[in-house]
PDB file of C-alpha atoms and ligand atoms in Angstrom:
ATOM      1  CA  MET A   1     -12.179 -49.633 -31.703  1.00 62.00           C
ATOM      2  CA  GLY A   2     -11.445 -53.342 -31.026  1.00 84.00           C
ATOM      3  CA  THR A   3      -8.163 -54.949 -30.100  1.00 96.00           C
ATOM      4  CA  LYS A   4      -5.101 -52.822 -29.443  1.00 98.00           C
ATOM      5  CA  LEU A   5      -2.308 -54.987 -30.827  1.00 98.00           C
ATOM      6  CA  ILE A   6       1.462 -55.074 -31.257  1.00 99.00           C
ATOM      7  CA  ILE A   7       3.025 -57.875 -33.337  1.00 99.00           C
ATOM      8  CA  ASP A   8       6.595 -59.096 -32.688  1.00 99.00           C
ATOM      9  CA  THR A   9       7.666 -60.995 -35.757  1.00 98.00           C
ATOM     10  CA  ASP A  10      10.348 -62.662 -37.921  1.00 98.00           C
ATOM     11  CA  PRO A  11       8.790 -62.563 -41.426  1.00 98.00           C
ATOM     12  CA  GLY A  12       8.645 -65.318 -42.656  1.00 96.00           C
ATOM     13  CA  VAL A  13       5.862 -66.441 -44.976  1.00 97.00           C
ATOM     14  CA  ASP A  14       3.328 -67.308 -42.294  1.00 98.00           C
ATOM     15  CA  ASP A  15       4.238 -64.089 -40.475  1.00 98.00           C
ATOM     16  CA  ALA A  16       3.237 -62.300 -43.696  1.00 98.00           C
ATOM     17  CA  PHE A  17      -0.230 -63.854 -43.508  1.00 98.00           C
ATOM     18  CA  ALA A  18      -0.478 -62.896 -39.834  1.00 98.00           C
ATOM     19  CA  ILE A  19       0.591 -59.296 -40.419  1.00 98.00           C
ATOM     20  CA  ALA A  20      -1.918 -58.943 -43.285  1.00 98.00           C
ATOM     21  CA  LEU A  21      -4.679 -60.440 -41.121  1.00 98.00           C
ATOM     22  CA  ALA A  22      -4.116 -57.795 -38.451  1.00 98.00           C
ATOM     23  CA  ALA A  23      -3.356 -54.912 -40.818  1.00 98.00           C
ATOM     24  CA  LEU A  24      -6.517 -55.470 -42.873  1.00 98.00           C
ATOM     25  CA  SER A  25      -8.887 -56.033 -39.931  1.00 98.00           C
ATOM     26  CA  GLU A  26     -10.940 -52.899 -39.285  1.00 96.00           C
ATOM     27  CA  ASP A  27     -11.540 -53.831 -35.641  1.00 97.00           C
ATOM     28  CA  VAL A  28      -7.805 -54.030 -34.886  1.00 98.00           C
ATOM     29  CA  ASP A  29      -5.786 -51.030 -33.746  1.00 98.00           C
ATOM     30  CA  LEU A  30      -2.337 -52.189 -34.894  1.00 98.00           C
ATOM     31  CA  LEU A  31      -0.149 -49.926 -32.745  1.00 98.00           C
ATOM     32  CA  GLY A  32       3.194 -51.192 -34.002  1.00 98.00           C
ATOM     33  CA  VAL A  33       5.339 -54.026 -35.304  1.00 99.00           C
ATOM     34  CA  THR A  34       8.660 -55.076 -33.798  1.00 99.00           C
ATOM     35  CA  THR A  35      11.092 -57.414 -35.506  1.00 98.00           C
ATOM     36  CA  VAL A  36      13.406 -60.136 -34.284  1.00 98.00           C
ATOM     37  CA  PHE A  37      15.915 -62.552 -35.822  1.00 97.00           C
ATOM     38  CA  GLY A  38      14.498 -65.951 -36.674  1.00 97.00           C
ATOM     39  CA  ASN A  39      13.468 -67.361 -40.036  1.00 97.00           C
ATOM     40  CA  VAL A  40      16.091 -65.080 -41.584  1.00 97.00           C
ATOM     41  CA  PRO A  41      18.515 -62.515 -40.083  1.00 97.00           C
ATOM     42  CA  LEU A  42      17.143 -59.376 -38.414  1.00 98.00           C
ATOM     43  CA  SER A  43      18.001 -57.130 -41.375  1.00 97.00           C
ATOM     44  CA  ALA A  44      15.771 -59.283 -43.615  1.00 97.00           C
ATOM     45  CA  THR A  45      12.910 -59.732 -41.133  1.00 98.00           C
ATOM     46  CA  THR A  46      12.882 -55.953 -40.626  1.00 98.00           C
ATOM     47  CA  ARG A  47      12.902 -55.134 -44.336  1.00 98.00           C
ATOM     48  CA  ASN A  48      10.165 -57.721 -44.894  1.00 98.00           C
ATOM     49  CA  ALA A  49       7.968 -56.278 -42.135  1.00 98.00           C
ATOM     50  CA  LEU A  50       8.221 -52.767 -43.582  1.00 98.00           C
ATOM     51  CA  ARG A  51       7.352 -53.970 -47.074  1.00 98.00           C
ATOM     52  CA  LEU A  52       4.480 -56.182 -45.927  1.00 98.00           C
ATOM     53  CA  LEU A  53       2.867 -53.226 -44.147  1.00 98.00           C
ATOM     54  CA  ALA A  54       3.344 -51.158 -47.322  1.00 98.00           C
ATOM     55  CA  LEU A  55       1.625 -53.961 -49.267  1.00 98.00           C
ATOM     56  CA  CYS A  56      -1.348 -53.644 -46.906  1.00 98.00           C
ATOM     57  CA  GLY A  57      -1.385 -49.856 -47.186  1.00 97.00           C
ATOM     58  CA  ARG A  58      -0.386 -49.474 -43.546  1.00 98.00           C
ATOM     59  CA  GLY A  59       2.429 -46.951 -43.731  1.00 97.00           C
ATOM     60  CA  ASP A  60       0.903 -45.538 -40.530  1.00 98.00           C
ATOM     61  CA  VAL A  61       2.220 -48.452 -38.427  1.00 98.00           C
ATOM     62  CA  PRO A  62       5.651 -47.896 -36.810  1.00 98.00           C
ATOM     63  CA  VAL A  63       8.283 -50.650 -37.125  1.00 98.00           C
ATOM     64  CA  ALA A  64      11.314 -51.052 -34.849  1.00 99.00           C
ATOM     65  CA  ALA A  65      14.060 -53.666 -35.028  1.00 98.00           C
ATOM     66  CA  GLY A  66      14.957 -55.746 -31.989  1.00 98.00           C
ATOM     67  CA  ALA A  67      17.244 -58.611 -31.132  1.00 98.00           C
ATOM     68  CA  GLU A  68      19.532 -59.914 -33.857  1.00 98.00           C
ATOM     69  CA  ARG A  69      20.439 -63.052 -31.873  1.00 97.00           C
ATOM     70  CA  PRO A  70      19.287 -65.088 -28.869  1.00 98.00           C
ATOM     71  CA  LEU A  71      19.828 -64.006 -25.253  1.00 98.00           C
ATOM     72  CA  VAL A  72      22.602 -66.433 -24.359  1.00 97.00           C
ATOM     73  CA  TYR A  73      23.670 -68.972 -27.006  1.00 95.00           C
ATOM     74  CA  PRO A  74      24.111 -68.526 -30.785  1.00 91.00           C
ATOM     75  CA  HIS A  75      21.235 -69.296 -33.139  1.00 88.00           C
ATOM     76  CA  PRO A  76      22.226 -72.650 -34.676  1.00 79.00           C
ATOM     77  CA  HIS A  77      20.493 -72.057 -38.028  1.00 79.00           C
ATOM     78  CA  ARG A  78      17.721 -70.123 -39.796  1.00 79.00           C
ATOM     79  CA  GLY A  79      14.346 -71.147 -41.173  1.00 77.00           C
ATOM     80  CA  THR A  80      15.419 -70.524 -44.757  1.00 79.00           C
ATOM     81  CA  TYR A  81      14.699 -74.215 -45.509  1.00 81.00           C
ATOM     82  CA  ALA A  82      10.997 -73.296 -45.382  1.00 83.00           C
ATOM     83  CA  HIS A  83      10.859 -69.563 -46.033  1.00 85.00           C
ATOM     84  CA  GLY A  84      13.517 -69.098 -48.711  1.00 86.00           C
ATOM     85  CA  ALA A  85      16.765 -67.150 -48.562  1.00 88.00           C
ATOM     86  CA  ASP A  86      15.033 -63.758 -48.101  1.00 93.00           C
ATOM     87  CA  GLY A  87      12.335 -65.132 -45.803  1.00 92.00           C
ATOM     88  CA  LEU A  88       9.600 -64.781 -48.429  1.00 94.00           C
ATOM     89  CA  SER A  89      10.366 -67.528 -50.966  1.00 90.00           C
ATOM     90  CA  GLY A  90      12.861 -65.264 -52.724  1.00 92.00           C
ATOM     91  CA  ARG A  91      10.001 -62.912 -53.678  1.00 92.00           C
ATOM     92  CA  ALA A  92      10.538 -60.092 -51.145  1.00 93.00           C
ATOM     93  CA  GLU A  93      11.680 -57.773 -53.954  1.00 93.00           C
ATOM     94  CA  VAL A  94       8.232 -58.050 -55.564  1.00 93.00           C
ATOM     95  CA  LEU A  95       6.673 -56.282 -52.585  1.00 97.00           C
ATOM     96  CA  PRO A  96       6.257 -52.495 -52.541  1.00 97.00           C
ATOM     97  CA  GLN A  97       9.031 -50.354 -51.136  1.00 97.00           C
ATOM     98  CA  PRO A  98       8.550 -49.451 -47.449  1.00 96.00           C
ATOM     99  CA  GLY A  99       5.934 -46.775 -46.821  1.00 89.00           C
ATOM    100  CA  ARG A 100       7.947 -45.287 -43.968  1.00 96.00           C
ATOM    101  CA  GLU A 101      11.401 -45.260 -42.397  1.00 98.00           C
ATOM    102  CA  LEU A 102      12.355 -47.735 -39.715  1.00 98.00           C
ATOM    103  CA  GLU A 103      11.900 -46.176 -36.259  1.00 98.00           C
ATOM    104  CA  PRO A 104      15.131 -44.675 -34.863  1.00 98.00           C
ATOM    105  CA  VAL A 105      14.626 -46.622 -31.624  1.00 98.00           C
ATOM    106  CA  ASP A 106      14.987 -50.330 -30.879  1.00 98.00           C
ATOM    107  CA  ALA A 107      12.082 -52.743 -30.504  1.00 98.00           C
ATOM    108  CA  VAL A 108      12.037 -52.753 -26.704  1.00 98.00           C
ATOM    109  CA  SER A 109      11.971 -48.941 -26.629  1.00 98.00           C
ATOM    110  CA  LEU A 110       9.083 -48.857 -29.103  1.00 99.00           C
ATOM    111  CA  LEU A 111       7.203 -51.493 -27.099  1.00 98.00           C
ATOM    112  CA  VAL A 112       7.659 -49.481 -23.903  1.00 98.00           C
ATOM    113  CA  SER A 113       6.547 -46.200 -25.460  1.00 98.00           C
ATOM    114  CA  LEU A 114       3.480 -47.742 -27.119  1.00 98.00           C
ATOM    115  CA  LEU A 115       2.459 -49.613 -23.962  1.00 98.00           C
ATOM    116  CA  GLU A 116       2.963 -46.595 -21.713  1.00 98.00           C
ATOM    117  CA  ALA A 117       0.932 -44.380 -24.060  1.00 98.00           C
ATOM    118  CA  ALA A 118      -1.935 -46.858 -24.357  1.00 98.00           C
ATOM    119  CA  GLU A 119      -5.066 -45.943 -22.408  1.00 96.00           C
ATOM    120  CA  GLU A 120      -5.879 -49.626 -21.861  1.00 96.00           C
ATOM    121  CA  PRO A 121      -3.810 -52.829 -21.709  1.00 97.00           C
ATOM    122  CA  VAL A 122      -2.466 -53.986 -25.052  1.00 98.00           C
ATOM    123  CA  THR A 123      -2.316 -57.445 -26.623  1.00 98.00           C
ATOM    124  CA  ILE A 124       1.123 -58.470 -27.894  1.00 99.00           C
ATOM    125  CA  ALA A 125       1.354 -61.287 -30.461  1.00 99.00           C
ATOM    126  CA  PRO A 126       4.935 -62.695 -30.469  1.00 99.00           C
ATOM    127  CA  ILE A 127       5.165 -64.888 -33.594  1.00 99.00           C
ATOM    128  CA  GLY A 128       8.933 -65.425 -33.695  1.00 98.00           C
ATOM    129  CA  PRO A 129      11.621 -66.150 -31.102  1.00 98.00           C
ATOM    130  CA  LEU A 130      10.733 -64.592 -27.733  1.00 98.00           C
ATOM    131  CA  THR A 131      13.969 -62.652 -27.265  1.00 98.00           C
ATOM    132  CA  ASN A 132      12.427 -59.164 -27.521  1.00 99.00           C
ATOM    133  CA  ILE A 133       9.657 -60.050 -25.089  1.00 98.00           C
ATOM    134  CA  ALA A 134      12.082 -61.496 -22.539  1.00 98.00           C
ATOM    135  CA  LEU A 135      14.220 -58.349 -22.811  1.00 98.00           C
ATOM    136  CA  LEU A 136      11.155 -56.095 -22.447  1.00 98.00           C
ATOM    137  CA  LEU A 137       9.964 -57.831 -19.280  1.00 98.00           C
ATOM    138  CA  ALA A 138      13.449 -58.069 -17.780  1.00 98.00           C
ATOM    139  CA  ALA A 139      14.297 -54.396 -18.336  1.00 98.00           C
ATOM    140  CA  HIS A 140      10.827 -52.942 -17.634  1.00 98.00           C
ATOM    141  CA  PRO A 141       9.039 -55.151 -15.081  1.00 96.00           C
ATOM    142  CA  GLY A 142       6.467 -52.470 -14.392  1.00 97.00           C
ATOM    143  CA  ILE A 143       5.233 -52.638 -17.978  1.00 98.00           C
ATOM    144  CA  ARG A 144       3.450 -55.938 -17.235  1.00 97.00           C
ATOM    145  CA  GLU A 145       0.345 -54.039 -16.096  1.00 97.00           C
ATOM    146  CA  LYS A 146       0.005 -52.487 -19.568  1.00 98.00           C
ATOM    147  CA  ILE A 147       0.010 -55.920 -21.252  1.00 98.00           C
ATOM    148  CA  ASP A 148      -3.435 -57.471 -21.559  1.00 98.00           C
ATOM    149  CA  ARG A 149      -1.981 -60.786 -22.698  1.00 98.00           C
ATOM    150  CA  LEU A 150       0.726 -62.333 -24.837  1.00 98.00           C
ATOM    151  CA  VAL A 151      -0.652 -64.545 -27.626  1.00 99.00           C
ATOM    152  CA  ILE A 152       2.399 -66.576 -28.583  1.00 99.00           C
ATOM    153  CA  MET A 153       2.860 -68.852 -31.576  1.00 99.00           C
ATOM    154  CA  GLY A 154       5.247 -71.500 -30.330  1.00 98.00           C
ATOM    155  CA  GLY A 155       5.903 -74.879 -28.848  1.00 98.00           C
ATOM    156  CA  GLY A 156       4.877 -78.406 -29.598  1.00 98.00           C
ATOM    157  CA  LEU A 157       2.992 -80.690 -27.227  1.00 97.00           C
ATOM    158  CA  ASP A 158       3.695 -83.965 -28.967  1.00 96.00           C
ATOM    159  CA  HIS A 159       6.720 -83.158 -31.145  1.00 96.00           C
ATOM    160  CA  GLY A 160       8.700 -80.391 -32.750  1.00 97.00           C
ATOM    161  CA  ASN A 161       9.442 -79.241 -36.270  1.00 96.00           C
ATOM    162  CA  THR A 162      12.995 -77.938 -36.127  1.00 95.00           C
ATOM    163  CA  THR A 163      14.026 -80.955 -34.076  1.00 96.00           C
ATOM    164  CA  ALA A 164      12.090 -84.011 -32.992  1.00 97.00           C
ATOM    165  CA  ALA A 165      11.370 -82.234 -29.709  1.00 98.00           C
ATOM    166  CA  ALA A 166      11.379 -78.481 -30.378  1.00 98.00           C
ATOM    167  CA  GLU A 167       9.318 -76.007 -32.394  1.00 98.00           C
ATOM    168  CA  PHE A 168      11.320 -73.311 -34.191  1.00 97.00           C
ATOM    169  CA  ASN A 169      10.349 -70.192 -32.188  1.00 98.00           C
ATOM    170  CA  ILE A 170      11.085 -71.812 -28.839  1.00 98.00           C
ATOM    171  CA  TRP A 171      14.133 -73.706 -30.150  1.00 97.00           C
ATOM    172  CA  SER A 172      15.586 -70.425 -31.468  1.00 98.00           C
ATOM    173  CA  ASP A 173      15.897 -68.980 -27.952  1.00 98.00           C
ATOM    174  CA  PRO A 174      14.878 -71.444 -25.217  1.00 98.00           C
ATOM    175  CA  GLU A 175      16.180 -69.222 -22.412  1.00 98.00           C
ATOM    176  CA  ALA A 176      14.005 -66.327 -23.595  1.00 98.00           C
ATOM    177  CA  ALA A 177      11.008 -68.627 -23.974  1.00 98.00           C
ATOM    178  CA  ARG A 178      11.434 -70.014 -20.459  1.00 97.00           C
ATOM    179  CA  ARG A 179      11.729 -66.503 -19.000  1.00 97.00           C
ATOM    180  CA  VAL A 180       8.444 -65.479 -20.636  1.00 97.00           C
ATOM    181  CA  LEU A 181       6.418 -68.671 -20.202  1.00 96.00           C
ATOM    182  CA  VAL A 182       7.619 -69.786 -16.763  1.00 94.00           C
ATOM    183  CA  GLU A 183       9.100 -66.867 -14.833  1.00 94.00           C
ATOM    184  CA  GLU A 184       7.189 -63.715 -15.763  1.00 92.00           C
ATOM    185  CA  HIS A 185       3.543 -64.317 -14.702  1.00 84.00           C
ATOM    186  CA  VAL A 186       2.112 -62.305 -17.607  1.00 95.00           C
ATOM    187  CA  PRO A 187      -1.152 -63.733 -19.029  1.00 97.00           C
ATOM    188  CA  CYS A 188      -0.035 -65.953 -21.895  1.00 98.00           C
ATOM    189  CA  VAL A 189      -1.844 -67.883 -24.596  1.00 98.00           C
ATOM    190  CA  LEU A 190       0.471 -70.435 -26.208  1.00 98.00           C
ATOM    191  CA  VAL A 191      -0.552 -71.548 -29.716  1.00 99.00           C
ATOM    192  CA  PRO A 192       1.478 -74.701 -30.387  1.00 98.00           C
ATOM    193  CA  MET A 193       2.253 -76.303 -33.712  1.00 98.00           C
ATOM    194  CA  ASP A 194       0.029 -79.276 -32.864  1.00 98.00           C
ATOM    195  CA  LEU A 195      -2.978 -76.995 -33.435  1.00 98.00           C
ATOM    196  CA  THR A 196      -1.484 -74.804 -36.164  1.00 98.00           C
ATOM    197  CA  HIS A 197      -0.726 -77.920 -38.235  1.00 97.00           C
ATOM    198  CA  ARG A 198      -4.368 -78.982 -37.884  1.00 97.00           C
ATOM    199  CA  CYS A 199      -5.353 -75.523 -39.203  1.00 98.00           C
ATOM    200  CA  ALA A 200      -3.289 -76.039 -42.383  1.00 98.00           C
ATOM    201  CA  VAL A 201      -4.829 -74.709 -45.597  1.00 98.00           C
ATOM    202  CA  ASP A 202      -4.822 -76.427 -48.995  1.00 97.00           C
ATOM    203  CA  ALA A 203      -4.298 -75.353 -52.595  1.00 96.00           C
ATOM    204  CA  ASP A 204      -7.984 -74.467 -52.964  1.00 97.00           C
ATOM    205  CA  TRP A 205      -7.805 -72.072 -50.019  1.00 98.00           C
ATOM    206  CA  LEU A 206      -4.643 -70.502 -51.439  1.00 97.00           C
ATOM    207  CA  ALA A 207      -6.369 -70.092 -54.808  1.00 97.00           C
ATOM    208  CA  LYS A 208      -9.237 -68.235 -53.105  1.00 98.00           C
ATOM    209  CA  LEU A 209      -6.711 -66.038 -51.350  1.00 98.00           C
ATOM    210  CA  ALA A 210      -4.965 -65.295 -54.645  1.00 97.00           C
ATOM    211  CA  ALA A 211      -8.289 -64.320 -56.220  1.00 97.00           C
ATOM    212  CA  SER A 212      -9.327 -62.097 -53.296  1.00 97.00           C
ATOM    213  CA  GLY A 213      -7.446 -59.015 -54.449  1.00 97.00           C
ATOM    214  CA  SER A 214      -3.989 -57.501 -54.843  1.00 96.00           C
ATOM    215  CA  VAL A 215      -2.860 -58.277 -51.300  1.00 97.00           C
ATOM    216  CA  GLY A 216      -4.117 -61.850 -51.447  1.00 98.00           C
ATOM    217  CA  ALA A 217      -2.421 -62.350 -54.799  1.00 97.00           C
ATOM    218  CA  ALA A 218       0.843 -60.962 -53.424  1.00 98.00           C
ATOM    219  CA  LEU A 219       0.666 -63.142 -50.312  1.00 98.00           C
ATOM    220  CA  ASN A 220       0.053 -66.233 -52.431  1.00 97.00           C
ATOM    221  CA  GLY A 221       3.037 -65.191 -54.537  1.00 97.00           C
ATOM    222  CA  LEU A 222       5.230 -65.465 -51.445  1.00 97.00           C
ATOM    223  CA  THR A 223       4.421 -69.136 -50.838  1.00 95.00           C
ATOM    224  CA  PRO A 224       6.281 -71.336 -53.390  1.00 92.00           C
ATOM    225  CA  ASP A 225       9.236 -72.308 -51.164  1.00 90.00           C
ATOM    226  CA  TYR A 226       6.901 -72.640 -48.204  1.00 93.00           C
ATOM    227  CA  VAL A 227       4.508 -74.921 -50.117  1.00 93.00           C
ATOM    228  CA  GLU A 228       7.437 -77.124 -51.178  1.00 92.00           C
ATOM    229  CA  TYR A 229       8.500 -77.499 -47.535  1.00 92.00           C
ATOM    230  CA  TYR A 230       4.991 -78.233 -46.301  1.00 93.00           C
ATOM    231  CA  LYS A 231       4.379 -80.839 -49.003  1.00 92.00           C
ATOM    232  CA  LYS A 232       6.993 -82.816 -47.078  1.00 91.00           C
ATOM    233  CA  ALA A 233       5.854 -81.721 -43.605  1.00 90.00           C
ATOM    234  CA  LEU A 234       2.100 -82.158 -44.143  1.00 90.00           C
ATOM    235  CA  GLY A 235       1.995 -84.663 -46.992  1.00 92.00           C
ATOM    236  CA  PHE A 236      -0.214 -82.502 -49.229  1.00 89.00           C
ATOM    237  CA  ALA A 237       0.070 -79.295 -51.308  1.00 89.00           C
ATOM    238  CA  GLY A 238      -0.812 -76.802 -48.587  1.00 91.00           C
ATOM    239  CA  ILE A 239       0.747 -74.698 -45.857  1.00 96.00           C
ATOM    240  CA  ALA A 240       0.634 -74.329 -42.094  1.00 97.00           C
ATOM    241  CA  MET A 241      -0.127 -70.664 -41.441  1.00 98.00           C
ATOM    242  CA  HIS A 242       1.137 -70.964 -37.863  1.00 98.00           C
ATOM    243  CA  ASP A 243       1.370 -67.254 -37.062  1.00 98.00           C
ATOM    244  CA  ALA A 244      -2.002 -66.357 -38.566  1.00 98.00           C
ATOM    245  CA  VAL A 245      -3.647 -68.843 -36.183  1.00 98.00           C
ATOM    246  CA  ALA A 246      -2.085 -67.040 -33.216  1.00 99.00           C
ATOM    247  CA  VAL A 247      -3.042 -63.588 -34.524  1.00 99.00           C
ATOM    248  CA  ALA A 248      -6.583 -64.851 -35.151  1.00 98.00           C
ATOM    249  CA  GLU A 249      -6.799 -65.576 -31.415  1.00 98.00           C
ATOM    250  CA  ALA A 250      -5.220 -62.233 -30.576  1.00 98.00           C
ATOM    251  CA  ILE A 251      -7.907 -60.350 -32.521  1.00 98.00           C
ATOM    252  CA  ARG A 252     -10.839 -62.682 -31.932  1.00 98.00           C
ATOM    253  CA  PRO A 253     -10.403 -63.880 -28.319  1.00 98.00           C
ATOM    254  CA  GLY A 254     -11.853 -67.344 -27.861  1.00 98.00           C
ATOM    255  CA  ILE A 255     -11.642 -68.427 -31.473  1.00 98.00           C
ATOM    256  CA  LEU A 256      -9.237 -71.050 -30.115  1.00 98.00           C
ATOM    257  CA  ARG A 257     -10.192 -73.318 -27.246  1.00 98.00           C
ATOM    258  CA  THR A 258      -7.533 -73.268 -24.514  1.00 98.00           C
ATOM    259  CA  GLU A 259      -6.685 -75.241 -21.395  1.00 96.00           C
ATOM    260  CA  GLU A 260      -4.804 -73.773 -18.406  1.00 94.00           C
ATOM    261  CA  LEU A 261      -1.724 -75.979 -18.192  1.00 94.00           C
ATOM    262  CA  PRO A 262       1.728 -75.654 -16.605  1.00 92.00           C
ATOM    263  CA  VAL A 263       4.473 -75.292 -19.193  1.00 94.00           C
ATOM    264  CA  GLU A 264       8.210 -75.829 -18.805  1.00 94.00           C
ATOM    265  CA  VAL A 265      10.890 -75.162 -21.407  1.00 97.00           C
ATOM    266  CA  GLU A 266      13.881 -77.466 -21.756  1.00 98.00           C
ATOM    267  CA  CYS A 267      17.061 -75.351 -21.743  1.00 98.00           C
ATOM    268  CA  SER A 268      19.634 -78.124 -21.453  1.00 97.00           C
ATOM    269  CA  PHE A 269      21.829 -79.057 -24.407  1.00 96.00           C
ATOM    270  CA  GLY A 270      20.464 -82.530 -24.813  1.00 96.00           C
ATOM    271  CA  PRO A 271      18.294 -83.768 -27.696  1.00 97.00           C
ATOM    272  CA  SER A 272      15.231 -82.064 -26.166  1.00 98.00           C
ATOM    273  CA  ARG A 273      16.656 -78.528 -26.026  1.00 98.00           C
ATOM    274  CA  GLY A 274      13.848 -76.082 -26.803  1.00 98.00           C
ATOM    275  CA  ALA A 275      11.051 -78.545 -26.047  1.00 98.00           C
ATOM    276  CA  THR A 276       7.915 -77.202 -24.359  1.00 98.00           C
ATOM    277  CA  VAL A 277       6.967 -79.648 -21.622  1.00 95.00           C
ATOM    278  CA  VAL A 278       3.221 -79.198 -21.013  1.00 94.00           C
ATOM    279  CA  ASP A 279       1.871 -80.951 -17.920  1.00 91.00           C
ATOM    280  CA  ARG A 280      -1.408 -82.561 -18.986  1.00 92.00           C
ATOM    281  CA  ARG A 281      -1.737 -84.728 -15.898  1.00 90.00           C
ATOM    282  CA  ARG A 282      -5.030 -84.293 -14.023  1.00 88.00           C
ATOM    283  CA  PRO A 283      -4.984 -81.250 -11.625  1.00 85.00           C
ATOM    284  CA  ALA A 284      -5.387 -83.386  -8.498  1.00 85.00           C
ATOM    285  CA  LEU A 285      -2.261 -85.341  -9.382  1.00 86.00           C
ATOM    286  CA  ARG A 286      -0.372 -82.201 -10.333  1.00 82.00           C
ATOM    287  CA  ALA A 287      -1.244 -80.665  -6.952  1.00 75.00           C
ATOM    288  CA  LYS A 288      -0.157 -83.859  -5.182  1.00 72.00           C
ATOM    289  CA  MET A 289       3.158 -83.654  -6.999  1.00 71.00           C
ATOM    290  CA  ASN A 290       3.436 -80.019  -5.869  1.00 64.00           C
ATOM    291  CA  GLN A 291       3.443 -78.736  -9.426  1.00 64.00           C
ATOM    292  CA  ASP A 292       3.302 -74.969  -8.875  1.00 61.00           C
ATOM    293  CA  ALA A 293       4.511 -73.548 -12.185  1.00 65.00           C
ATOM    294  CA  PRO A 294       2.199 -70.802 -13.497  1.00 73.00           C
ATOM    295  CA  ALA A 295      -0.461 -72.024 -15.861  1.00 86.00           C
ATOM    296  CA  VAL A 296      -0.462 -70.957 -19.487  1.00 96.00           C
ATOM    297  CA  ALA A 297      -3.587 -70.976 -21.652  1.00 98.00           C
ATOM    298  CA  VAL A 298      -2.519 -73.607 -24.178  1.00 98.00           C
ATOM    299  CA  ALA A 299      -4.580 -73.608 -27.402  1.00 98.00           C
ATOM    300  CA  VAL A 300      -5.755 -77.150 -27.968  1.00 98.00           C
ATOM    301  CA  ASP A 301      -8.623 -76.961 -30.466  1.00 98.00           C
ATOM    302  CA  THR A 302     -10.728 -74.779 -32.762  1.00 98.00           C
ATOM    303  CA  ASP A 303     -13.371 -74.986 -35.487  1.00 98.00           C
ATOM    304  CA  LEU A 304     -10.798 -75.652 -38.199  1.00 98.00           C
ATOM    305  CA  ASP A 305     -12.921 -74.548 -41.155  1.00 98.00           C
ATOM    306  CA  GLY A 306     -14.213 -71.590 -39.148  1.00 98.00           C
ATOM    307  CA  LEU A 307     -10.643 -70.471 -38.452  1.00 98.00           C
ATOM    308  CA  ARG A 308      -9.612 -70.885 -42.088  1.00 98.00           C
ATOM    309  CA  GLY A 309     -12.675 -68.919 -43.185  1.00 98.00           C
ATOM    310  CA  PHE A 310     -12.020 -66.165 -40.638  1.00 98.00           C
ATOM    311  CA  VAL A 311      -8.476 -65.595 -41.915  1.00 98.00           C
ATOM    312  CA  LEU A 312      -9.544 -65.630 -45.575  1.00 98.00           C
ATOM    313  CA  ASP A 313     -12.562 -63.381 -45.025  1.00 97.00           C
ATOM    314  CA  ARG A 314     -10.552 -60.836 -43.028  1.00 97.00           C
ATOM    315  CA  ILE A 315      -7.767 -60.620 -45.629  1.00 97.00           C
ATOM    316  CA  ALA A 316     -10.215 -60.601 -48.539  1.00 95.00           C
ATOM    317  CA  GLY A 317     -12.559 -58.146 -46.858  1.00 90.00           C
ATOM    318  CA  GLY A 318      -9.806 -55.722 -45.920  1.00 87.00           C
ATOM    319  CA  GLN A 319      -8.618 -55.087 -49.462  1.00 89.00           C
ATOM    320  CA  SER A 320      -9.775 -51.861 -51.048  1.00 65.00           C
TER     321      SER A 320
HETATM  322  O1  RIB B 401       7.390 -73.186 -36.065  1.00 73.37           O
HETATM  323  C1  RIB B 401       6.667 -72.188 -36.744  1.00 73.37           C
HETATM  324  C2  RIB B 401       7.165 -70.823 -36.379  1.00 73.37           C
HETATM  325  O2  RIB B 401       8.542 -70.704 -36.731  1.00 73.37           O
HETATM  326  C3  RIB B 401       6.451 -69.699 -37.158  1.00 73.37           C
HETATM  327  O3  RIB B 401       6.435 -68.527 -36.389  1.00 73.37           O
HETATM  328  C4  RIB B 401       7.323 -69.532 -38.365  1.00 73.37           C
HETATM  329  O4  RIB B 401       7.239 -68.203 -38.902  1.00 73.37           O
HETATM  330  C5  RIB B 401       8.692 -69.756 -37.783  1.00 73.37           C
HETATM  331  O5  RIB B 401       9.126 -68.529 -37.243  1.00 73.37           O
HETATM  332 CA1   CA B 402       7.239 -66.436 -37.329  1.00 73.37          CA
END
């Protein structure tokens, strides 16, 4: 069996693509899904996760709900402007009913039990705010050795999306993001929006997805609000499938090209709150300036068409 994977998510239209990518990939052992507030409130992200796994025929995958708000300060607003009021363009009700009950334990407890039971280190793909991951590492520091790596969708090197400076997942809980990216020394891959925007897919790709089978058709049916938002954000009729790019790296290590770079997270309350400050100065200068923050593998490039084809082929190929 290939990658042992846990996804921490706030579905979310692009989360839906990411969950389907993992759930329909035969070489992925999807151990569990944990949910977090983010695009929409926790109750909605949790319901959406259960129904998306039912859509993919994965009633075998346990789901546990986690943080309903950030670690320290309130969540200023949701991502409904892009994902619709229910997180899935108002179409969540079209999805199948959940194939199983929500786990009776919280997300951190499920993460701990799955990691402790795993015979080898597990990949975790956080594709929403990092609150659950910060809580996991703070409450169970010994669990680090059971984590192979965190493959995180988040951050922006040159600019943000929720604000001029900050990308939504980091902006939603900067304190949690800083704990994970700067203080915890767990192997991290950070997949920033600079790259995920370059991986955007167009109407032709979405049409192929829709024609690929029942799951592809359902996923495409979740996109109308998201397409409307990305027409403005990208300037063409397509979408940025941010989270699917991160999960592609989680399940196909090396599909993204990364650079080891120090990352800081702005936690002040100025205009840059939630910004990821990535130090791209040359190493010799960084050393001279005594820059000793831990390096993060920041995803900087990929074969764009190869990535788009990988996601489409995996989702299409995984449908019975
Ligand atoms: O900025 C993009 C990220 O924020 C994605 O994870 C999307 O689902 C939203 O959560
Ligand atoms: Ca997300």
